[in-house]
PDB file of C-alpha atoms in Angstrom:
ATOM      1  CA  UNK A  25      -5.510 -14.984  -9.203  1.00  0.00           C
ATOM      2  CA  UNK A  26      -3.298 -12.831 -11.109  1.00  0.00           C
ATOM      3  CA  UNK A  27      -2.893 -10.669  -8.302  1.00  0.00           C
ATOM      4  CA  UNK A  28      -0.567 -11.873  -5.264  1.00  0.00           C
ATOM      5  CA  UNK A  29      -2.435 -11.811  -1.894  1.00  0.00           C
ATOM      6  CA  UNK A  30      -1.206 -10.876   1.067  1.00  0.00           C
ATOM      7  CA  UNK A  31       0.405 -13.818   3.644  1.00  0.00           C
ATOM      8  CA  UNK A  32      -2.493 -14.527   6.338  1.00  0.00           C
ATOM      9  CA  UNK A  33      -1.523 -14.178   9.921  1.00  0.00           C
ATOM     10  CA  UNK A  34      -4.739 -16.214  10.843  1.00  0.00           C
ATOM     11  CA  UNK A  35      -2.195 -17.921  13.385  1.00  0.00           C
ATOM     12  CA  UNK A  36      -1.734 -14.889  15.075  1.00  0.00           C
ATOM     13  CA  UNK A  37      -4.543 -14.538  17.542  1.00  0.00           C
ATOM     14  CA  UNK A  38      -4.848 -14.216  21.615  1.00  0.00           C
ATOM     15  CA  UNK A  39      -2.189 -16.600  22.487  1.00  0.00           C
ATOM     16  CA  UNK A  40      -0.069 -16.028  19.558  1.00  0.00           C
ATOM     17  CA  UNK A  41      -0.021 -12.332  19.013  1.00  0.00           C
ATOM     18  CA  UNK A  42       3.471 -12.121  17.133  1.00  0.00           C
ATOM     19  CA  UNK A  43       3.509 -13.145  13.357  1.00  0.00           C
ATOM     20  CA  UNK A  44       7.172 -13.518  13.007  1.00  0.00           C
ATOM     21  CA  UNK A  45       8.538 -12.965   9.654  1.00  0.00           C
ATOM     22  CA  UNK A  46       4.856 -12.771   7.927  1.00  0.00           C
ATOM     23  CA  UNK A  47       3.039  -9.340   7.868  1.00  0.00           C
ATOM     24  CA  UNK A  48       0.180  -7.932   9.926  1.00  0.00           C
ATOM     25  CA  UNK A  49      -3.148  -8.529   7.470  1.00  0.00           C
ATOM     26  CA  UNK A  50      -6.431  -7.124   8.026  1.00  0.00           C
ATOM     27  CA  UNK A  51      -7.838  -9.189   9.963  1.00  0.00           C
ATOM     28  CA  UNK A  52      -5.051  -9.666  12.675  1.00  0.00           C
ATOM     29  CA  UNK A  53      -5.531  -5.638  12.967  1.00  0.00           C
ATOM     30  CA  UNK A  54      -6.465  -6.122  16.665  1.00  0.00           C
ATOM     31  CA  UNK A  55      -2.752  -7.463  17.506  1.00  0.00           C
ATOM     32  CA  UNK A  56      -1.042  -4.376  15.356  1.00  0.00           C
ATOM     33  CA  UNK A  57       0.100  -1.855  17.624  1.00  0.00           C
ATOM     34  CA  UNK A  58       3.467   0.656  18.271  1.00  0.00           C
ATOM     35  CA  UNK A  59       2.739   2.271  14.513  1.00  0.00           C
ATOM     36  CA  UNK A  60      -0.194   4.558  15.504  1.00  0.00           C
ATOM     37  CA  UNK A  61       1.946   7.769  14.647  1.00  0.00           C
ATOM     38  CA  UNK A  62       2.947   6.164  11.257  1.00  0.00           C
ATOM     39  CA  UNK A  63      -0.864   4.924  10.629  1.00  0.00           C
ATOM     40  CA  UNK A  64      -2.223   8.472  10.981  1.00  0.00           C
ATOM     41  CA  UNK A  65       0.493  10.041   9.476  1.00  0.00           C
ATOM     42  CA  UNK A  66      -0.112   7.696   6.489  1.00  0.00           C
ATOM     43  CA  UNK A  67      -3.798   7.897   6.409  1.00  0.00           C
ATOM     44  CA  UNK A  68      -3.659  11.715   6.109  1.00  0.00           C
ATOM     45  CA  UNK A  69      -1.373  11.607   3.437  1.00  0.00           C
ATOM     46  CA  UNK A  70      -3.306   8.983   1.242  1.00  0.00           C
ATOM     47  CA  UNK A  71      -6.953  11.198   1.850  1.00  0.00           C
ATOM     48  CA  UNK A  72      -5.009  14.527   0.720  1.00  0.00           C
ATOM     49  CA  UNK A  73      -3.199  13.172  -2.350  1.00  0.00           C
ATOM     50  CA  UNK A  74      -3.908  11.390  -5.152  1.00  0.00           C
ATOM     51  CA  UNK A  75      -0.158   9.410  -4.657  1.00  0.00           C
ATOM     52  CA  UNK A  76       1.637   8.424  -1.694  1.00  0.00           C
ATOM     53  CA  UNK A  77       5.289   6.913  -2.220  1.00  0.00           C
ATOM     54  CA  UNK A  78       5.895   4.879   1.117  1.00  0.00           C
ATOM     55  CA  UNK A  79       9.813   4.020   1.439  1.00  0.00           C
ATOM     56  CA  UNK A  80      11.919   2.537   3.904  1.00  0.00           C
ATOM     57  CA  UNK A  81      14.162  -0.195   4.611  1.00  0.00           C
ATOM     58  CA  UNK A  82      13.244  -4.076   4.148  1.00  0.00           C
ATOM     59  CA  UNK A  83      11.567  -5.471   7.418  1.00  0.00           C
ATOM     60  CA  UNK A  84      10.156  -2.224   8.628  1.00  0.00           C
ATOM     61  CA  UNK A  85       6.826  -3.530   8.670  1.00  0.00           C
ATOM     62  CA  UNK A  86       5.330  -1.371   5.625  1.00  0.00           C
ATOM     63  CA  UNK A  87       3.050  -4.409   3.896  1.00  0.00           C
ATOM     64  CA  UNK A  88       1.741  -4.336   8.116  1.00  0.00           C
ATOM     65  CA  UNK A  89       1.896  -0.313   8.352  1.00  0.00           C
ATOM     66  CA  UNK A  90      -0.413  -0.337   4.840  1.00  0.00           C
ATOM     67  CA  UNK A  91      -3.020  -3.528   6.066  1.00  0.00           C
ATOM     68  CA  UNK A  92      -3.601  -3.475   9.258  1.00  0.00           C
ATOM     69  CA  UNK A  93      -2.611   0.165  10.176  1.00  0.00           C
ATOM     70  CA  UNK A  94      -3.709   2.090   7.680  1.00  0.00           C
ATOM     71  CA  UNK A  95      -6.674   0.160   5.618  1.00  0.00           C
ATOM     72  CA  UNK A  96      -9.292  -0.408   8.919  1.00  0.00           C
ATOM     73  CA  UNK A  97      -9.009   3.797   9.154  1.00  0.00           C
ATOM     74  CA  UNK A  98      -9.451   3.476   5.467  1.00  0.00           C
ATOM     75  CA  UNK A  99     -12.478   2.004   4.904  1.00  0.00           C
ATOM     76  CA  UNK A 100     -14.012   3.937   7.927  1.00  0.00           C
ATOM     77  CA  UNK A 101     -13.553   6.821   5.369  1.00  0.00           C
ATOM     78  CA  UNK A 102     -15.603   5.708   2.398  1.00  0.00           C
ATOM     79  CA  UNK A 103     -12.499   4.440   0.580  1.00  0.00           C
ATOM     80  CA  UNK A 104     -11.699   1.052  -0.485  1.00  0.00           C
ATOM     81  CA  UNK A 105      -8.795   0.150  -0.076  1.00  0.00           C
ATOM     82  CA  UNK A 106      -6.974  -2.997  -2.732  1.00  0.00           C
ATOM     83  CA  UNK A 107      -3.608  -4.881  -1.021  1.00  0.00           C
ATOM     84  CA  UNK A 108      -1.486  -5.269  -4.957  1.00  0.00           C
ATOM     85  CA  UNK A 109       1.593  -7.337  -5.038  1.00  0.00           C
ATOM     86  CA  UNK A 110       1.928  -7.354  -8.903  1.00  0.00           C
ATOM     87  CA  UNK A 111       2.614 -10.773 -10.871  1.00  0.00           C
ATOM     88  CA  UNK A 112       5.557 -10.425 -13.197  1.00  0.00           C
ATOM     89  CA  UNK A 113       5.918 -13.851 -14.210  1.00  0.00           C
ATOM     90  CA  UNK A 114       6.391 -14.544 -18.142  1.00  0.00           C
ATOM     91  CA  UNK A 115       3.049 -16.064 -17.876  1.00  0.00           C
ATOM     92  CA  UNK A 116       0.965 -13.544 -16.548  1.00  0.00           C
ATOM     93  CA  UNK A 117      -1.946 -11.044 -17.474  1.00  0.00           C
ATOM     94  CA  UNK A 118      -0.725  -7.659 -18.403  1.00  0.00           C
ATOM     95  CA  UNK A 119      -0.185  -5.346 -15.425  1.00  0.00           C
ATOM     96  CA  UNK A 120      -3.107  -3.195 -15.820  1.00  0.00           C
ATOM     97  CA  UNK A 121      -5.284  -6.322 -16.596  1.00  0.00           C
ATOM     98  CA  UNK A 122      -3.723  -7.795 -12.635  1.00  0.00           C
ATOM     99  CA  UNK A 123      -5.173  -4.104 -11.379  1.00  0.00           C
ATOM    100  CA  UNK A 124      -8.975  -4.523 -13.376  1.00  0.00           C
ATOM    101  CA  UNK A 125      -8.671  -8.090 -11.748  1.00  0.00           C
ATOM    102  CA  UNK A 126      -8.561  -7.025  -8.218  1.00  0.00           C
ATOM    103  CA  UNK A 127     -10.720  -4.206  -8.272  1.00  0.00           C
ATOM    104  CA  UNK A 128     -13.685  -6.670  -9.804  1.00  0.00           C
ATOM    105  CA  UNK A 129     -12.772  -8.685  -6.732  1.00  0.00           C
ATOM    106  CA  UNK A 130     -12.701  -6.482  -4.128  1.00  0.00           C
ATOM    107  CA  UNK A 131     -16.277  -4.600  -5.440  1.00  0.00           C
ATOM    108  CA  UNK A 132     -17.329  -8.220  -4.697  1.00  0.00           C
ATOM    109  CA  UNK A 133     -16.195  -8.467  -1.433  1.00  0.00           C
ATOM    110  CA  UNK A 134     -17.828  -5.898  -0.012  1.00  0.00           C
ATOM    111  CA  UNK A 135     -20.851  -6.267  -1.657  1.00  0.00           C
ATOM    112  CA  UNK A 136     -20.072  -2.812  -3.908  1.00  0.00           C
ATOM    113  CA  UNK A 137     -22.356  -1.886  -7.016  1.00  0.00           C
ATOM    114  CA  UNK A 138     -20.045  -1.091  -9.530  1.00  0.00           C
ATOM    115  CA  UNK A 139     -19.281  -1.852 -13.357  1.00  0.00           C
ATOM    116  CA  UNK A 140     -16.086  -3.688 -14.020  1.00  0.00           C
ATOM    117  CA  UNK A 141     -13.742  -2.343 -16.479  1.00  0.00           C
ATOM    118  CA  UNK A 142     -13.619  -3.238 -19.800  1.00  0.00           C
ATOM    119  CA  UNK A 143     -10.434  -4.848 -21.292  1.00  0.00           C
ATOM    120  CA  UNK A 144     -10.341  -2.406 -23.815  1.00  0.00           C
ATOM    121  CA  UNK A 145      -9.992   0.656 -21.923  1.00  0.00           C
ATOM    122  CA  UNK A 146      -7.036   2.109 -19.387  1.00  0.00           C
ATOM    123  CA  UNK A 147      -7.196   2.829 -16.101  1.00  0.00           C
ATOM    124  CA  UNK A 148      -7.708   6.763 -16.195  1.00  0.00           C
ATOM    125  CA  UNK A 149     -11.015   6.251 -18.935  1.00  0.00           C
ATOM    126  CA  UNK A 150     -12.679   3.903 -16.572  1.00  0.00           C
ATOM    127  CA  UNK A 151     -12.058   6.224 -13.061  1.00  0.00           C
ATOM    128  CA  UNK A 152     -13.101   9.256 -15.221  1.00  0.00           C
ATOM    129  CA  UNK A 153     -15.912   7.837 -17.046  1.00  0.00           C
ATOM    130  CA  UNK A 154     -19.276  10.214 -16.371  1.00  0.00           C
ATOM    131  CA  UNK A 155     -21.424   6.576 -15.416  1.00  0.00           C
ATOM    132  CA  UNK A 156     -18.828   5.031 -12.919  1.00  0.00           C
ATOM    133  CA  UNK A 157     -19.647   5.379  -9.724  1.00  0.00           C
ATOM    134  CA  UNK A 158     -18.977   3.301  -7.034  1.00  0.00           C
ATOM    135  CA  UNK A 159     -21.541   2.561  -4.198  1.00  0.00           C
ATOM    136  CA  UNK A 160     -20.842   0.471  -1.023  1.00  0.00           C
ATOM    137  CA  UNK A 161     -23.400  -1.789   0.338  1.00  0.00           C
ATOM    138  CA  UNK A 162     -24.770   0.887   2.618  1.00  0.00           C
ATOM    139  CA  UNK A 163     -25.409   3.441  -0.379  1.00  0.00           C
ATOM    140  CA  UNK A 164     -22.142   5.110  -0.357  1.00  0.00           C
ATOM    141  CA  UNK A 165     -19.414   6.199  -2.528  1.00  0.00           C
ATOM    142  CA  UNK A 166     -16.620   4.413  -2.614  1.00  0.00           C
ATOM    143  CA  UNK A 167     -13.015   5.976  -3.229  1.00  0.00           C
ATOM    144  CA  UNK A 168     -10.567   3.053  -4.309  1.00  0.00           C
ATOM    145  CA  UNK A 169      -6.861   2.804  -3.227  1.00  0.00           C
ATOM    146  CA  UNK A 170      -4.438   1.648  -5.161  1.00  0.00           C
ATOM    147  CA  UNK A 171      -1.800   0.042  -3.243  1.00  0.00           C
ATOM    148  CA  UNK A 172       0.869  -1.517  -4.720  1.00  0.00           C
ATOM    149  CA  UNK A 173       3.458  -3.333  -2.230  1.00  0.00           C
ATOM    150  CA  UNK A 174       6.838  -3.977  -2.889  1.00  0.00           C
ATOM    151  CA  UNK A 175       6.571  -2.254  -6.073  1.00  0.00           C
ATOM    152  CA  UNK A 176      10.251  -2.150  -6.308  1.00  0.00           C
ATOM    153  CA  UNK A 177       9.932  -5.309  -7.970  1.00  0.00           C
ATOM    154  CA  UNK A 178       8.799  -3.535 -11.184  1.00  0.00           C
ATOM    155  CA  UNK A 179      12.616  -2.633 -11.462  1.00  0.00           C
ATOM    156  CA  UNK A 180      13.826  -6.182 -10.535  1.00  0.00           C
ATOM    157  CA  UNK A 181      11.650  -8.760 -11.850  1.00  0.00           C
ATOM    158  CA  UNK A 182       9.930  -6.664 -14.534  1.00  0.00           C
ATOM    159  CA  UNK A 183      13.059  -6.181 -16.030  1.00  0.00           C
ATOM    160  CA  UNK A 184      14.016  -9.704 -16.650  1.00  0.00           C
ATOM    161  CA  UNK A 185      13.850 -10.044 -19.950  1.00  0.00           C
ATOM    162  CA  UNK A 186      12.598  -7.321 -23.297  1.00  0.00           C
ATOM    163  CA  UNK A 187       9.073  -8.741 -23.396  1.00  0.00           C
ATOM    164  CA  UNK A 188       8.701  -7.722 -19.651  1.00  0.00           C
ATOM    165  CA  UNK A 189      10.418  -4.382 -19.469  1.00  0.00           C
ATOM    166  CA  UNK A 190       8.088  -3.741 -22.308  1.00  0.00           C
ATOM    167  CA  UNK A 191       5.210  -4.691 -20.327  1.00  0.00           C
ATOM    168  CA  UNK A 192       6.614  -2.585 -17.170  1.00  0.00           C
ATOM    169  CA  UNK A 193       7.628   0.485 -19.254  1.00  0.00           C
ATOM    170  CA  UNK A 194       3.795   0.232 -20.648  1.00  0.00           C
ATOM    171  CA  UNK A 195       2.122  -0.157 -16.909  1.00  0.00           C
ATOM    172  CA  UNK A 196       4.202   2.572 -15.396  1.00  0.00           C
ATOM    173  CA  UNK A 197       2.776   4.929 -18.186  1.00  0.00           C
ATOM    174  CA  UNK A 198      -0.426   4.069 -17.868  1.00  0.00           C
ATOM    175  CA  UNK A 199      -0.139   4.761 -13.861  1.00  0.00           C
ATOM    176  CA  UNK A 200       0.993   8.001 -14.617  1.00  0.00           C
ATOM    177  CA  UNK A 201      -1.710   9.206 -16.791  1.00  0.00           C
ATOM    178  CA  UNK A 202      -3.969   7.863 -14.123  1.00  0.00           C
ATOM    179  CA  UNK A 203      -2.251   9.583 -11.332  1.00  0.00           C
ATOM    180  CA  UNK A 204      -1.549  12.893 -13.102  1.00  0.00           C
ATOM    181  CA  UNK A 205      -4.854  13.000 -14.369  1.00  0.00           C
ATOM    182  CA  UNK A 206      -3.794  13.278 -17.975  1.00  0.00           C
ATOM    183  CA  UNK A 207      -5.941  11.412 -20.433  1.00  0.00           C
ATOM    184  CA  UNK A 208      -3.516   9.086 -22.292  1.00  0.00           C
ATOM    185  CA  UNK A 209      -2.273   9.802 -25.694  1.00  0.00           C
ATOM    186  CA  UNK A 210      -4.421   7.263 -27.572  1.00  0.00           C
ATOM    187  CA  UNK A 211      -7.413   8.574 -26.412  1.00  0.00           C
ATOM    188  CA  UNK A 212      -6.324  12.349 -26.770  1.00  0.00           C
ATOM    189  CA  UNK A 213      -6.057  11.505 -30.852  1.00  0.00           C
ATOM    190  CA  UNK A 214      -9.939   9.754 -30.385  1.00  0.00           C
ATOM    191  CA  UNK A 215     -11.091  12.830 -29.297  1.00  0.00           C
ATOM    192  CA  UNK A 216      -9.174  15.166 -31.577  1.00  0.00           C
ATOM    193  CA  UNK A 217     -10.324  12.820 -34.394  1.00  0.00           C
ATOM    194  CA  UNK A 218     -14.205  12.626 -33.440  1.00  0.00           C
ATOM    195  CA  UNK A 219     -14.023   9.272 -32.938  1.00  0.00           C
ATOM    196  CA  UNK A 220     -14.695   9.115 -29.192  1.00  0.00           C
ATOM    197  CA  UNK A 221     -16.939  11.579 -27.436  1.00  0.00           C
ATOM    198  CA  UNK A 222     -14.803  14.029 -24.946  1.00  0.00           C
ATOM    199  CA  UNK A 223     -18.180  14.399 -23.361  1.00  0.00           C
ATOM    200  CA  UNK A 224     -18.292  11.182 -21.926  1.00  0.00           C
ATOM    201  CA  UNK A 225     -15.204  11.635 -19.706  1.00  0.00           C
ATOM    202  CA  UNK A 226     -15.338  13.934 -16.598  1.00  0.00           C
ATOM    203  CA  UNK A 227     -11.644  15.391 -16.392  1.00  0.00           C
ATOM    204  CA  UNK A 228     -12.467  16.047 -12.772  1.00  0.00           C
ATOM    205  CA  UNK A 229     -13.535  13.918 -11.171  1.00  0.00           C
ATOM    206  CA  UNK A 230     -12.056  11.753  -7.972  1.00  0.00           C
ATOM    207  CA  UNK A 231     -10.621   8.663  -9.263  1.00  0.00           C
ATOM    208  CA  UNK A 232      -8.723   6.845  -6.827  1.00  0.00           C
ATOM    209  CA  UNK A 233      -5.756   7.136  -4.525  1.00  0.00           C
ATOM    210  CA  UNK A 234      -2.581   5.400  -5.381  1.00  0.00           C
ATOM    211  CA  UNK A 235       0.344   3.761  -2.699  1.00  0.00           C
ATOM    212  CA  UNK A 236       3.248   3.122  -4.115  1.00  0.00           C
ATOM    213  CA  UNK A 237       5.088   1.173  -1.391  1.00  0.00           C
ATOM    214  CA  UNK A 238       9.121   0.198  -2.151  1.00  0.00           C
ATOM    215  CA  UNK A 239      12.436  -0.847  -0.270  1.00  0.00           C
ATOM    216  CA  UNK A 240      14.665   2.646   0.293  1.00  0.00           C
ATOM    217  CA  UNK A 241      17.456   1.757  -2.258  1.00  0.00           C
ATOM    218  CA  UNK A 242      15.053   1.440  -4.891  1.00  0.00           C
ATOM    219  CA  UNK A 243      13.804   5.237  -4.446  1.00  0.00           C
ATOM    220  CA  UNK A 244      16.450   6.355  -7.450  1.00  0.00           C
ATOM    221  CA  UNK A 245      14.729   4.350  -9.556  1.00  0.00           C
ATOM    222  CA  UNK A 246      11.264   5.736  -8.411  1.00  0.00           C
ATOM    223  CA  UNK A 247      12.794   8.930  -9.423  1.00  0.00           C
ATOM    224  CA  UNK A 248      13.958   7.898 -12.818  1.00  0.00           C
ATOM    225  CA  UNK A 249      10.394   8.175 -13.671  1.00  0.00           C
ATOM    226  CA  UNK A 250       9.349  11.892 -12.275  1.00  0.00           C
ATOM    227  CA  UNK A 251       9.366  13.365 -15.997  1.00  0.00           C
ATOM    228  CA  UNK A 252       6.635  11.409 -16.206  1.00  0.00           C
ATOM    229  CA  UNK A 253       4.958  11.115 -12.982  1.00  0.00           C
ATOM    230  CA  UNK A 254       5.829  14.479 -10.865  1.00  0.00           C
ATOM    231  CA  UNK A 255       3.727  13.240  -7.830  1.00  0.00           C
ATOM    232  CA  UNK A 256       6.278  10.659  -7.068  1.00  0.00           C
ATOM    233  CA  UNK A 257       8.223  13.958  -5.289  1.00  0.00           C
ATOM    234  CA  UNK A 258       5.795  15.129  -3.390  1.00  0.00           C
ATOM    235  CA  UNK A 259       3.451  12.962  -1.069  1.00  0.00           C
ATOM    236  CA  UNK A 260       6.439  10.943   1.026  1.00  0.00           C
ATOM    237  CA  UNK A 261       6.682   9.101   4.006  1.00  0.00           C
ATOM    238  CA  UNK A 262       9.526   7.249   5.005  1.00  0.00           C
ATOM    239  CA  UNK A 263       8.866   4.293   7.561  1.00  0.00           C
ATOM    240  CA  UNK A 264      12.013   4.055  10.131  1.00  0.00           C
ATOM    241  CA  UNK A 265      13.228   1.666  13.162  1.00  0.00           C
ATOM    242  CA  UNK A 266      10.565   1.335  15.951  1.00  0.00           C
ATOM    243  CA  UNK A 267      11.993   3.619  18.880  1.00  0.00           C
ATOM    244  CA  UNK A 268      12.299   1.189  22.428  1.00  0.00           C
ATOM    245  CA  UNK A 269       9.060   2.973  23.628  1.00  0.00           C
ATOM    246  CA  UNK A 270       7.115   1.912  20.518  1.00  0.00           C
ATOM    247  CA  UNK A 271       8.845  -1.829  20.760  1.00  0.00           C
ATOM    248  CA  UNK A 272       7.525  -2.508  24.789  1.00  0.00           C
ATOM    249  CA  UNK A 273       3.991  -1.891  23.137  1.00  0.00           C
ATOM    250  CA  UNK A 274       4.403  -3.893  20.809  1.00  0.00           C
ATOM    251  CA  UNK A 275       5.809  -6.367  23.089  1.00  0.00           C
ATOM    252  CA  UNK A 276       3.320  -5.843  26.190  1.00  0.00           C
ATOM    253  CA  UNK A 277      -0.173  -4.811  24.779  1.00  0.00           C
ATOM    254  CA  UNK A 278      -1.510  -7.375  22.511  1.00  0.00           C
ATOM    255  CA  UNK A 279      -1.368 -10.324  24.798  1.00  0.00           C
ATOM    256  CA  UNK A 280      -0.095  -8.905  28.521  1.00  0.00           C
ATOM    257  CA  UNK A 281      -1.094 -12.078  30.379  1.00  0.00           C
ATOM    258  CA  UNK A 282       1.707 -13.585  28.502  1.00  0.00           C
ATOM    259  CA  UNK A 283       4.509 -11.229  30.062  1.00  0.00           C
ATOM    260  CA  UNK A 284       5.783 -11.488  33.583  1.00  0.00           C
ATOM    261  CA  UNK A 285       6.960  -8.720  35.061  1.00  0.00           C
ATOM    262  CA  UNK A 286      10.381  -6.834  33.488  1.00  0.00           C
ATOM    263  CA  UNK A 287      10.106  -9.467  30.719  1.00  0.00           C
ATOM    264  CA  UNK A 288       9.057  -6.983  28.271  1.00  0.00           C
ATOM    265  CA  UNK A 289      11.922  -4.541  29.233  1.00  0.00           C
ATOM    266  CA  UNK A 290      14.274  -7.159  28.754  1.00  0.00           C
ATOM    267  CA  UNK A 291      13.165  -8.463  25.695  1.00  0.00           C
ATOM    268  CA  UNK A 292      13.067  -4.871  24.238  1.00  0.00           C
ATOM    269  CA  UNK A 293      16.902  -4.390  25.391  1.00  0.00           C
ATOM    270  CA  UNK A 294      17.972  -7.587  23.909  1.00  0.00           C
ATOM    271  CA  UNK A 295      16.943  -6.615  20.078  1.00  0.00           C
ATOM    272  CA  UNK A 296      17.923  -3.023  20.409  1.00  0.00           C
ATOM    273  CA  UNK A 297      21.508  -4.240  21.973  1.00  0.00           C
ATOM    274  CA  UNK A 298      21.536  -1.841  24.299  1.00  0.00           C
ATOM    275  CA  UNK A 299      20.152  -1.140  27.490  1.00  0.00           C
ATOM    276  CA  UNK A 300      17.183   1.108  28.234  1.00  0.00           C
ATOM    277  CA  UNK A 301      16.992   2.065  32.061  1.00  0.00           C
ATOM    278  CA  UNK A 302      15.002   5.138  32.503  1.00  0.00           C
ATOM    279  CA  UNK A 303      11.585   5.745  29.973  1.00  0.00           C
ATOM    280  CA  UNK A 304      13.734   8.612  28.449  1.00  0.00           C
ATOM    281  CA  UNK A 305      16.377   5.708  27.393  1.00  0.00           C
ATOM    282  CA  UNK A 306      14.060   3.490  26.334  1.00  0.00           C
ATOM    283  CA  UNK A 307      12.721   6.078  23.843  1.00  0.00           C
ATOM    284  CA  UNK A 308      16.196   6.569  22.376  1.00  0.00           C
ATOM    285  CA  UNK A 309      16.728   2.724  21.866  1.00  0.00           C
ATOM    286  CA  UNK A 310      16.585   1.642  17.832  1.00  0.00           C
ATOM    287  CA  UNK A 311      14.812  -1.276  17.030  1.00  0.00           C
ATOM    288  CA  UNK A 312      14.141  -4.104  14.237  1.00  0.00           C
ATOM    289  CA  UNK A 313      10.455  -4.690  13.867  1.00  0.00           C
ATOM    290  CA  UNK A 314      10.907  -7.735  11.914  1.00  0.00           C
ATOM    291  CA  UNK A 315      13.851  -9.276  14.442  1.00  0.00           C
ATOM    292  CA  UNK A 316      11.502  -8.041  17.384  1.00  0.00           C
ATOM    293  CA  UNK A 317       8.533 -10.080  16.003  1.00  0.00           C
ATOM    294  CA  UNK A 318      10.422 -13.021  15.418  1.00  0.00           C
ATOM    295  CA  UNK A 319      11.837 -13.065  18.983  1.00  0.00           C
ATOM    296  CA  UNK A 320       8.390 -12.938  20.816  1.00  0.00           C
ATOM    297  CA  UNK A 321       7.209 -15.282  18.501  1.00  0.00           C
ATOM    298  CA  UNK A 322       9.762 -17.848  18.907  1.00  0.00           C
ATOM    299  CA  UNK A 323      10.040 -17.173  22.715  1.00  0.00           C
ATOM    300  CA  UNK A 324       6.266 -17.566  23.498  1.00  0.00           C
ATOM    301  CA  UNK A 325       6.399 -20.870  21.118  1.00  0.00           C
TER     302      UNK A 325
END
């Protein structure tokens, strides 16, 4: 598949609550905990705007903040949500075609009625064309979300060489047509021309939400494109360090018969490099998610 999928954490289960260096997934939702703030915070922003830049620092947890935090509330809420890790390998399908991909793949997943897009047309015609609609197994509409993770590597890898910053430069416009609602360019000349019926397009309707999800340092790059794409300064959330309060849940509630007593305390300490003490001193700890993961992980193995 064109389309990178997310690391499983099927290891991580009862016994094994911690999945180290890999992300929380979906289904390893039940073991995801400390990020409820962040997941609601999230959540509201992605049902109130069409685009949502999340931003922080590498090994935050944001590819876990975007599957298991925020895509179970997701899905309670009619949307459906799509986990994108773009391929930018010399070899692969066009961006766009990587995004058509998934979505045929996810309507199959959960059993969606839906018509797949055609490889002629961009994203915005197919979201605002009058006869797609898109109805979940239990009769109801379905609002896709476009989440792209680690889309930083647009600017990195999709810049490796003049056939790919091509491709990149053409992707990124595309995404802003779609999330600026602005029918592209080609099509705008169809109309004006005759040639394609305006009448078959409904310039209002919901489409889809879009995530873009991106390391920090990469933001002034984000920014190099808001010309284009004004949303990208508007819906923001940046994902920070877990405070000490946040890491002892993190530590203690997925799998307490694992924990003697203090042992979470003192594992919590240990990352931050400092001591806690009191619950207010706890709360003003900093802590790695990524390094606190790894820790449990290896100490329970």
């Amino acid at each position: 598949m064109s389309v990178a999928l997310p690391v499983s954490t099927s290891a991580v289960d009862r016994d094994n609550p911690w999945p180290g260096l890999a992300s929380f997934t979906e289904d390893a939702r039940a073991f995801f905990f400390g990020r409820e703030k962040e997941t609601d915070e999230l959540v509201r922003l992605v049902r109130r705007n069409t685009l949502t830049v999340l931003f922080g620092q590498s090994g935050l947890g944001k590819s876990s903040l975007l599957q298991a935090g925020a895509f179970p509330l997701l899905r309670e809420a009619d949307f459906l949500p799509l986990y994108l890790r773009l391929d930018h390998g010399t070899e692969a399908p066009a961006l766009a075609d990587q995004v058509k991909a998934a979505l045929v793949a996810a309507f199959q997943s959960v059993g969606a009625d839906a018509p797949a897009p055609r490889a002629d047309e961009s994203l915005w015609e197919y979201f605002h064309r009058k006869d797609i609609d898109i109805w979940s197994a239990k009769n109801r509409l379905l609002t896709p979300v476009l989440a792209f993770d680690q889309f930083e590597e647009i600017f990195t890898l999709g810049r490796a060489t003049e056939a790919q910053r091509e491709r990149g430069r053409a992707f990124l416009a595309e995404l802003a047509d779609l999330v600026e609602n602005r029918a592209p360019a080609a099509l705008r000349e169809k109309f004006e021309s005759g040639e394609l019926d305006i009448a078959r397009y409904n310039f209002d309707k919901p489409s889809c939400q879009v995530i873009l999800s991106l390391r920090e340092d990469f933001l002034p790059d984000l920014e190099g494109l808001k010309n284009e794409m004004r949303s990208i300064m508007h819906s923001r959330m940046r994902v920070r360090r877990l405070n000490g309060t946040q890491a002892l849940e993190i530590v203690t509630r997925p799998a307490p018969q694992l924990l003697a007593e203090g042992v979470a305390e003192r594992i919590v300490e240990f990352v931050a490099g400092a001591r806690g003490g009191s619950a207010e001193r706890l709360a003003e700890l900093e802590v790695e998610p990524a390094l606190l993961s790894v820790i449990c992980r290896e100490l329970n193995e």
